[in-house]
Structure formats: structure tokens, C-alpha cells
């Protein structure tokens, strides 16, 4: 019988530093085999973004190269997790399998099945909190129920201990015997510029974060989302770096407020993760159940125009085109485009959430669902249904010079002054002068915002 080994299973934690489950596996003392499964239950989904798969595979390749540099090997196997672990437990002398918890409904079910499969072969399973700073067990009301309102949750979250970053030292490695080894190359190679992104944010941006994050042309957001989605970044490292800036002696009060605003966003992230765990039904249903009764118009032509960024509302169209070209959208635009779909076009929020899922590199079910239900006023602690973003005034406030619009909607590049926000108000002479004829080069608004706002309020109020 070969020597007993432990296995660490990488999932959405594609890094060797500050990895809670990996550290525990190494500290257990037995030789450690490193495993990643190309999960065919996920990769075979027809709606899965090819761009996101390519980014994930690029991150896997980068992880494999880092593991080689420390003298180990990443075993990349293809199949469903049950198939892979059934074979591994038969061909290898596995003592235990370690992994970090995932909180999505699919992942919870998958992990339960994997644990049962391994236990049948007398292999123990050890799970660790790594994706979040606090999870569904950490912050509960006195009666043991989860919080459904963010503010009281956040008051407790602020004082919860957050683990410190940990260093992965050298360790004894082990190999795995399997017939499912996969050699792969990403179909589209992404440069994983994570170190530059982290350095730029903490040196140049975080001190102005809250003041400037809502202005998309300023590009003052962290751009951490896709790196957090796949665990290329550690959420603990980010938190503690922010805490260091917050406590710097030479920080101004305004800078501290900006840093605190960033840390608050990390709390929102934890809040949505724990919400999804306690209420997995929110994936398909409104958290506020009465809103499942909304009779959506679901005009498919309007939905197509929203998807394409051809609604005649420049700020909305710029956001959608950024999403379609880059696989990412500025957070302010995520709120505005979502509100527009639901409360101007009166289209089911689930249609929009699914479209974002298909397009976003950083798609995270908990955060995407939480954001959409917030905008749709169907979720917990959501925006009240009668507060409806005006796409024109949002544009005037957060892209006053129209730089963001002109970047993503080239038809409007030569539109001057305030007309960039409402190009349909240009005279015929102004349209011809700037080379943008409304109705030909750029569409008229597909709906009347004021009328649709009233219609949406009535629609919600009737329930």
C-alpha cells in the first residue's frame, strides 16, 4: 500500500498564498497533492460565457506555473467531481480531502455529494472559510436567525475578528494516479495583471474611493471583482491592506472616510453571501415573495435593444456596450442599467440577471442576484420601489462632460455640450452638424421615462 496522502481541492481560490484550506492541508503533516477539477457540470452549461471560461483557464494556467515554481504539481482532471473522486479514492491512498467552502446552491449540493462519496471510502473531508471574511454562521440575531437588513448586520460585522493573512511555506508534495488528467490551453489568453491592480488601488485610489467611485470616466473603482471571483486575490489580504491605510497616522479624515467606504463594500459582499446561503430560493424568486406576482411586460424587442445598448438613453447604452465589449461594467452603470430594464422597460429582473451572468467575467451569483433584487426592489433591504433612477439625470450627475458616453457610444462622439445626455433634443441643424441624425445614426428613446416611472409605481403598488 502506498503512503497515505492528503488532497487539497482548488475551486474558486486560485492562489497558493493566504489560502485557508491549503494551509490546513499542509499543516496536517501528510504529503499533500494539489487538485483542480474541470467540472463538466459547470463547463457544459450552454449559457456559460466563453470569455469567463477563458479567464478562468488563464488563471488556472497561472496557478499551475506558480505551483511548479515551489516544486509541486497541480493535477488538473476533467469530469464531474463525483466521477473524479470515485476514481481517486480507488487508485490512491487518500487520508483526507481539504477544500474551501462555496456558498452557491449548486456548490453546496455538489460538496455534500462529494463528501458522501469520500466518506464511503473512509476518506474524511475538511472545509474552511476562505471566500468571505464572515460567513453564514458568524453573524446572527439573538434568536439565531440571519439578518435581513444590512445596517444592523454591518454594526456587528465591523467588530467581528477577521483572520490575518497567512504564509504558505514549503511542504511535502504527493502525486495523484488518475486516467482523467487534462492538458489544456485557454482558447483566449488573459493577462492576469493582479499585482498591478492591487498596487495601483492601494497606492493611488483608495484614499478617494467613496468620493470618486460613482464616476465611471474617472476609473476609480478597485477592479478587484474578477480576481475575487476566482480567488486570485485573498479577501483577507484586501481587508487588512485597507485597514492599514485606515490606521496610517498621516491619513486625513476625508481619506479615512473614503477607506471606510471601501471596507463597507466588503461587508455588503459578505451580507449577500450569507443571504444566499440562508435563502437559496432567491436565485429564482423574489426575496419579498409578493413581488413574484408582478405582471411584467417582457417586451422582447425592448429587451434586445437593452442588451445591444440601443435604447436611445446614452448612459444606459454606454454601460451595456461596456459590458458587451469588456465583460465588465462599472458598478454605477450596473445599478442604472438594471433599474432601467426593470422600471422603465418593465421587464423581469431575472432576464437581466441571466444576461449579466452570461457576460460578466466577475459574475458571482450571490452578488449579481443581490444587486438585481436591490434594483428591482424585490430583495432584502432593497431600494424602495418608488425610488427610480432617472437615466438622464444620472448621466448629467455622474458623467457630466459625457466622456464615458463618448467612449462607448461612438455615434455620439461629436455631440456637443448638454446634448450628449439627451441627443434627441438636438435640432435638425445640430444633428447634421455633429453627424448624428437621431432615428438613423442613434435611436430615439424607446420609452418615455416619466410615463414608465408612473406605470412602474402603479405596478408595484397594486401588490
PDB file of N, CA and C in Angstrom, residues 2 4 9 39 44 100 104 117 119 138 158 160 165 169 180 237 246 276 313 318 325 334 345 347 349 388 403 406 422:
ATOM      1  N   UNK A   2       0.583   2.176  -0.881  1.00  0.00           N
ATOM      2  CA  UNK A   2       1.359   3.409  -0.968  1.00  0.00           C
ATOM      3  C   UNK A   2       1.141   4.272   0.278  1.00  0.00           C
ATOM      4  N   UNK A   4       0.048   7.144   2.752  1.00  0.00           N
ATOM      5  CA  UNK A   4      -1.175   7.947   2.834  1.00  0.00           C
ATOM      6  C   UNK A   4      -0.875   9.395   2.464  1.00  0.00           C
ATOM      7  N   UNK A   9      -8.217  20.510  -2.787  1.00  0.00           N
ATOM      8  CA  UNK A   9      -9.030  20.700  -3.996  1.00  0.00           C
ATOM      9  C   UNK A   9      -9.246  22.194  -4.229  1.00  0.00           C
ATOM     10  N   UNK A  39     -14.760  20.974 -13.947  1.00  0.00           N
ATOM     11  CA  UNK A  39     -16.072  20.427 -13.623  1.00  0.00           C
ATOM     12  C   UNK A  39     -17.003  20.493 -14.835  1.00  0.00           C
ATOM     13  N   UNK A  44     -20.213  22.585 -19.108  1.00  0.00           N
ATOM     14  CA  UNK A  44     -21.098  22.174 -20.192  1.00  0.00           C
ATOM     15  C   UNK A  44     -22.364  23.021 -20.283  1.00  0.00           C
ATOM     16  N   UNK A 100     -11.982  24.757   0.422  1.00  0.00           N
ATOM     17  CA  UNK A 100     -12.627  25.952   0.967  1.00  0.00           C
ATOM     18  C   UNK A 100     -14.092  25.968   0.560  1.00  0.00           C
ATOM     19  N   UNK A 104     -22.818  28.834  -3.107  1.00  0.00           N
ATOM     20  CA  UNK A 104     -23.881  28.811  -4.104  1.00  0.00           C
ATOM     21  C   UNK A 104     -24.646  27.491  -4.014  1.00  0.00           C
ATOM     22  N   UNK A 117     -19.532  10.609  -1.012  1.00  0.00           N
ATOM     23  CA  UNK A 117     -18.739   9.694  -1.830  1.00  0.00           C
ATOM     24  C   UNK A 117     -17.414   9.355  -1.151  1.00  0.00           C
ATOM     25  N   UNK A 119     -16.622   9.716   2.092  1.00  0.00           N
ATOM     26  CA  UNK A 119     -16.838   9.016   3.359  1.00  0.00           C
ATOM     27  C   UNK A 119     -17.070   7.527   3.147  1.00  0.00           C
ATOM     28  N   UNK A 138     -21.430  33.259  11.309  1.00  0.00           N
ATOM     29  CA  UNK A 138     -20.717  34.210  12.158  1.00  0.00           C
ATOM     30  C   UNK A 138     -21.579  35.326  12.736  1.00  0.00           C
ATOM     31  N   UNK A 158     -18.511  44.914  11.708  1.00  0.00           N
ATOM     32  CA  UNK A 158     -17.346  45.763  11.964  1.00  0.00           C
ATOM     33  C   UNK A 158     -16.483  45.248  13.106  1.00  0.00           C
ATOM     34  N   UNK A 160     -16.423  41.996  14.204  1.00  0.00           N
ATOM     35  CA  UNK A 160     -16.073  40.585  14.115  1.00  0.00           C
ATOM     36  C   UNK A 160     -14.581  40.444  13.837  1.00  0.00           C
ATOM     37  N   UNK A 165      -3.727  37.442   7.370  1.00  0.00           N
ATOM     38  CA  UNK A 165      -3.151  36.746   6.229  1.00  0.00           C
ATOM     39  C   UNK A 165      -2.107  35.738   6.711  1.00  0.00           C
ATOM     40  N   UNK A 169       4.286  27.982   3.564  1.00  0.00           N
ATOM     41  CA  UNK A 169       5.695  27.614   3.498  1.00  0.00           C
ATOM     42  C   UNK A 169       5.907  26.398   2.606  1.00  0.00           C
ATOM     43  N   UNK A 180      -7.769  10.633 -15.837  1.00  0.00           N
ATOM     44  CA  UNK A 180      -8.534  11.783 -16.338  1.00  0.00           C
ATOM     45  C   UNK A 180      -7.705  13.065 -16.397  1.00  0.00           C
ATOM     46  N   UNK A 237      -6.440  39.552   2.597  1.00  0.00           N
ATOM     47  CA  UNK A 237      -5.341  40.462   2.261  1.00  0.00           C
ATOM     48  C   UNK A 237      -5.874  41.842   1.906  1.00  0.00           C
ATOM     49  N   UNK A 246      -6.283  52.767   6.600  1.00  0.00           N
ATOM     50  CA  UNK A 246      -7.211  53.449   7.501  1.00  0.00           C
ATOM     51  C   UNK A 246      -6.514  53.942   8.763  1.00  0.00           C
ATOM     52  N   UNK A 276     -27.615  34.404   0.471  1.00  0.00           N
ATOM     53  CA  UNK A 276     -27.817  33.326  -0.489  1.00  0.00           C
ATOM     54  C   UNK A 276     -27.796  31.974   0.209  1.00  0.00           C
ATOM     55  N   UNK A 313     -31.082  55.916 -24.673  1.00  0.00           N
ATOM     56  CA  UNK A 313     -30.677  56.536 -23.399  1.00  0.00           C
ATOM     57  C   UNK A 313     -29.159  56.375 -23.305  1.00  0.00           C
ATOM     58  N   UNK A 318     -24.203  53.176 -23.009  1.00  0.00           N
ATOM     59  CA  UNK A 318     -22.757  53.114 -22.787  1.00  0.00           C
ATOM     60  C   UNK A 318     -22.422  51.981 -21.821  1.00  0.00           C
ATOM     61  N   UNK A 325     -18.452  44.539 -24.600  1.00  0.00           N
ATOM     62  CA  UNK A 325     -17.106  44.547 -25.178  1.00  0.00           C
ATOM     63  C   UNK A 325     -16.029  44.090 -24.197  1.00  0.00           C
ATOM     64  N   UNK A 334     -24.141  49.393 -13.481  1.00  0.00           N
ATOM     65  CA  UNK A 334     -24.902  48.167 -13.193  1.00  0.00           C
ATOM     66  C   UNK A 334     -26.244  48.522 -12.561  1.00  0.00           C
ATOM     67  N   UNK A 345     -38.479  49.627 -18.658  1.00  0.00           N
ATOM     68  CA  UNK A 345     -38.954  48.677 -19.672  1.00  0.00           C
ATOM     69  C   UNK A 345     -39.934  47.657 -19.089  1.00  0.00           C
ATOM     70  N   UNK A 347     -39.439  44.870 -17.475  1.00  0.00           N
ATOM     71  CA  UNK A 347     -39.007  43.517 -17.826  1.00  0.00           C
ATOM     72  C   UNK A 347     -38.499  42.818 -16.566  1.00  0.00           C
ATOM     73  N   UNK A 349     -36.674  41.135 -13.705  1.00  0.00           N
ATOM     74  CA  UNK A 349     -35.282  41.280 -13.277  1.00  0.00           C
ATOM     75  C   UNK A 349     -34.464  40.020 -13.561  1.00  0.00           C
ATOM     76  N   UNK A 388     -36.794  55.544  -8.316  1.00  0.00           N
ATOM     77  CA  UNK A 388     -36.466  55.037  -9.644  1.00  0.00           C
ATOM     78  C   UNK A 388     -35.430  55.948 -10.285  1.00  0.00           C
ATOM     79  N   UNK A 403     -17.743  62.040 -21.106  1.00  0.00           N
ATOM     80  CA  UNK A 403     -16.553  61.297 -21.543  1.00  0.00           C
ATOM     81  C   UNK A 403     -16.825  59.796 -21.629  1.00  0.00           C
ATOM     82  N   UNK A 406     -19.149  59.037 -24.667  1.00  0.00           N
ATOM     83  CA  UNK A 406     -18.461  59.134 -25.961  1.00  0.00           C
ATOM     84  C   UNK A 406     -17.513  57.964 -26.200  1.00  0.00           C
ATOM     85  N   UNK A 422     -29.047  64.018 -23.723  1.00  0.00           N
ATOM     86  CA  UNK A 422     -30.370  63.900 -24.347  1.00  0.00           C
ATOM     87  C   UNK A 422     -30.255  64.283 -25.817  1.00  0.00           C
TER      88      UNK A 422
END
